[in-house]
Amino acid sequence: MARTKTLYRCSECGSTEPKWTGRCNGCEAWGTLIEELTGGTGAGAPVTMLPPSSPPIQISDVDPTEFNPKPTGVAELDRVLGGGLIPGSVTLLGGEPGIGKSTVLLQAAAEVAASGRKVLYLSGEESAQQVRLRAERLGALHPMLWLATEVALPQVLGAIAEVEPELVIVDSVQTLLNPDLASTPGSVAQVRECTHRLVQEAKRRGCAIVLVGHVTKEGALAGPRVLEHMVDTVLSFEGDRHHALRLLRVVKHRFGSTQELGLFEMAEKGLKGVPDASGMFLADRRLGIPGSVVVPTLEGARPLLVELQALTTPSTLPSPRRSAQGIDNGRLSLLLAVLQQRVGVPTGQVDVYALAVGGVKIVEPGADLALGLALVSSLTGVPLPADLVACGEVGLGGELRQVAHTPRRLAEASRLGFKRAILPFSAPAPPPGIVAIRVGTLIDAVERLDLLPA
Ligand code: TYD
Ligand code: MG
C-alpha cells in the first residue's frame, strides 16, 4: 500500500488541491477546503475484487440478539437509549461546555464497572488527578474503571487494545489527534478522521464507544454536526446553566425511538434522575396569582407540566419591552397582536415579561392558549383557576386548534391533581378525572373563564 498522504478537498465541488488555499480553484468558493488522508486505497486507486469478509446472508438469518442493549445503570440514560448501549455501537453525546457531559458519563462508567464490565475512560480534557477527584466525589472509584489521558489516535487505539473494555468513553472527540493530518485537534478533518477510526474499532471489537462532543451556543462546531451521520446514536444534553434541570434528548438513534427524553438534576454529588419532573416544576407554585397558568407540554413522548407566567406593567418606553424566557419571542409577539386585534385587549402600552418556570424551553405552539390566558390574566388582574390546564394552538384569527397527543398530556395533568382543561372544540375526549371546557376561539376562552372585568 502506498504511503499515506494528505490532500485538501473542497466540500462544495469535491475538487482537490495539494495545499490549503483560502479559495477553491474548482468552484471558487471560500474556506471550503478540508484536509483528508489519501493512500493506496484513496480515490483513483484501482480496486481489486475480493471475497466478502462477511458473506451475504438472507435477511431472516440475521441474528437480532446481536443488538441487545446493555444497561448503563443510569436509569434516565437507559430510558433514552431504549435500554442501554448496544455492543459495537458508537454514540455521540453533544452539549455546551459545563452542562454535565463528563459527569453523566463518569457516573455511567462507574455503574457499568460496578456491574462487572470493564470500562475505559479516555480523558483528553482533564488530568487523571482531576478525573479521579471527580470520581471520588461521585462515588465512582471502581477497579473495573480504567483511565487514560491519551489524545493521539495510535495511543488511544493502543489503550483500548490493552484494557479490552466493553465500554470506551472518549472525552472529548475535539481533543483527539491523528498525527498523519496536519490540521489541529478539533478541526473538521481531525474529528472526522478520528471518529471514522473509532467507529471501525467499535465494530471490530464489539465494544460500545461514547464520544463527547462540545457544541457552542450558536450550534456551530467543529465536531458533532459533521459526525452525526457517522455514528449510530446522537444524544444532546441541554439545559440552562443557572438551573439544575438537564434534558437528555435523542437526535438520532439507529436502534430505537428518538421520542424519549431523559431528565436529570445537577446536584452536589453529580446528576440525579428526575422521574417526576412535572412534580418538580410545580413544587414551588403559588396559587391565586394573576398571570400564571399550567400547560401540559410534550417533550418527545414525555408529558411535562410547566407553569407559564406573564407579567404586564404600564410602559413609559416609546417601544414597550417584550421579554420572553423559555418561550419563543415570535410566539409572544403573535399572541400580543391577536389579543389586541381579536380579543380587544389593548397591549400596545404595556411592558410584557413572560417565562416558563424552571429553565425549560417551550417551543411548541400547543402552549399558545396558555400563554394568551396568562397574558390576559395579568392584564386584568384576575387569576386563573388553580386546577386548570390549558392546551391549544392559537391562529392569527384568534381561532383555536388542537395539539397532538392531547389525552397523554391530560393524563399527566390528572396525575398531578388538575381537574379541568380548557381545550379547542376539535380536541379528543379527556381522560377520566379531567373535565373539558371546550371553546372555539381565544376570546371564548377569556369569556368562559371570566377574565375580563365586567
Ligand atoms: P461537567 O460534567 O464537567 O460538564 P461538561 O463535561 O459538559 O463540560 O459539569 C460541570 C458542571 O457541573 C460544573 O459547573 C460543576 C457542576 N457539577 C455539580 O454541580 N455537581 C457535581 O457533582 C459535579 C461533578 C459537577
Ligand atoms: Mg467535560
CSV table of C-alpha atoms and ligand atoms in Angstrom, one decimal, residues 95-104 125-126 134 137-138 171 212 214 237 241 246 266-271, ligand 1:
chain,number,residue,atom,x,y,z
A,95,GLY,CA,-23.8,19.7,24.6
A,96,GLU,CA,-22.5,23.0,25.7
A,97,PRO,CA,-19.3,23.1,27.9
A,98,GLY,CA,-20.2,22.8,31.6
A,99,ILE,CA,-23.6,21.2,31.0
A,100,GLY,CA,-22.6,17.9,32.7
A,101,LYS,CA,-21.4,15.6,29.9
A,102,SER,CA,-18.3,14.3,31.7
A,103,THR,CA,-20.3,14.0,34.9
A,104,VAL,CA,-23.1,11.8,33.5
A,125,GLU,CA,-9.5,17.5,28.6
A,126,GLU,CA,-8.8,16.8,32.3
A,134,ARG,CA,-14.4,14.0,40.4
A,137,ARG,CA,-17.0,12.9,44.7
A,138,LEU,CA,-19.4,10.9,42.6
A,171,ASP,CA,-13.9,12.9,26.5
A,212,VAL,CA,-18.3,13.6,24.0
A,214,HIS,CA,-18.8,20.1,22.6
A,237,PHE,CA,-27.6,17.2,26.6
A,241,ARG,CA,-26.7,26.6,33.4
A,246,ARG,CA,-30.8,18.9,32.4
A,266,MET,CA,-27.4,18.6,38.8
A,267,ALA,CA,-26.8,18.1,42.5
A,268,GLU,CA,-23.8,18.1,44.9
A,269,LYS,CA,-23.0,14.5,44.1
A,270,GLY,CA,-23.5,14.5,40.3
A,271,LEU,CA,-26.6,14.1,38.2
B,1,TYD,P1,-19.1,18.7,33.5
B,1,TYD,O1,-19.6,17.3,33.6
B,1,TYD,O2,-17.7,19.0,33.7
B,1,TYD,O3,-19.6,19.4,32.1
B,1,TYD,P2,-19.1,19.1,30.6
B,1,TYD,O4,-18.3,17.9,30.6
B,1,TYD,O5,-20.4,19.0,29.9
B,1,TYD,O6,-18.3,20.3,30.2
B,1,TYD,O7,-20.0,19.5,34.6
B,1,TYD,C1,-19.5,20.7,35.0
B,1,TYD,C2,-20.5,21.4,35.9
B,1,TYD,O8,-21.3,20.6,36.8
B,1,TYD,C3,-19.7,22.3,36.8
B,1,TYD,O9,-20.1,23.6,36.6
B,1,TYD,C4,-19.9,21.8,38.2
B,1,TYD,C5,-21.1,21.0,38.1
B,1,TYD,N1,-21.2,19.8,39.0
B,1,TYD,C6,-22.0,19.8,40.1
B,1,TYD,O10,-22.8,20.7,40.3
B,1,TYD,N2,-22.0,18.7,40.9
B,1,TYD,C7,-21.2,17.6,40.7
B,1,TYD,O11,-21.2,16.7,41.4
B,1,TYD,C8,-20.3,17.7,39.6
B,1,TYD,C9,-19.3,16.6,39.3
B,1,TYD,C10,-20.3,18.8,38.7
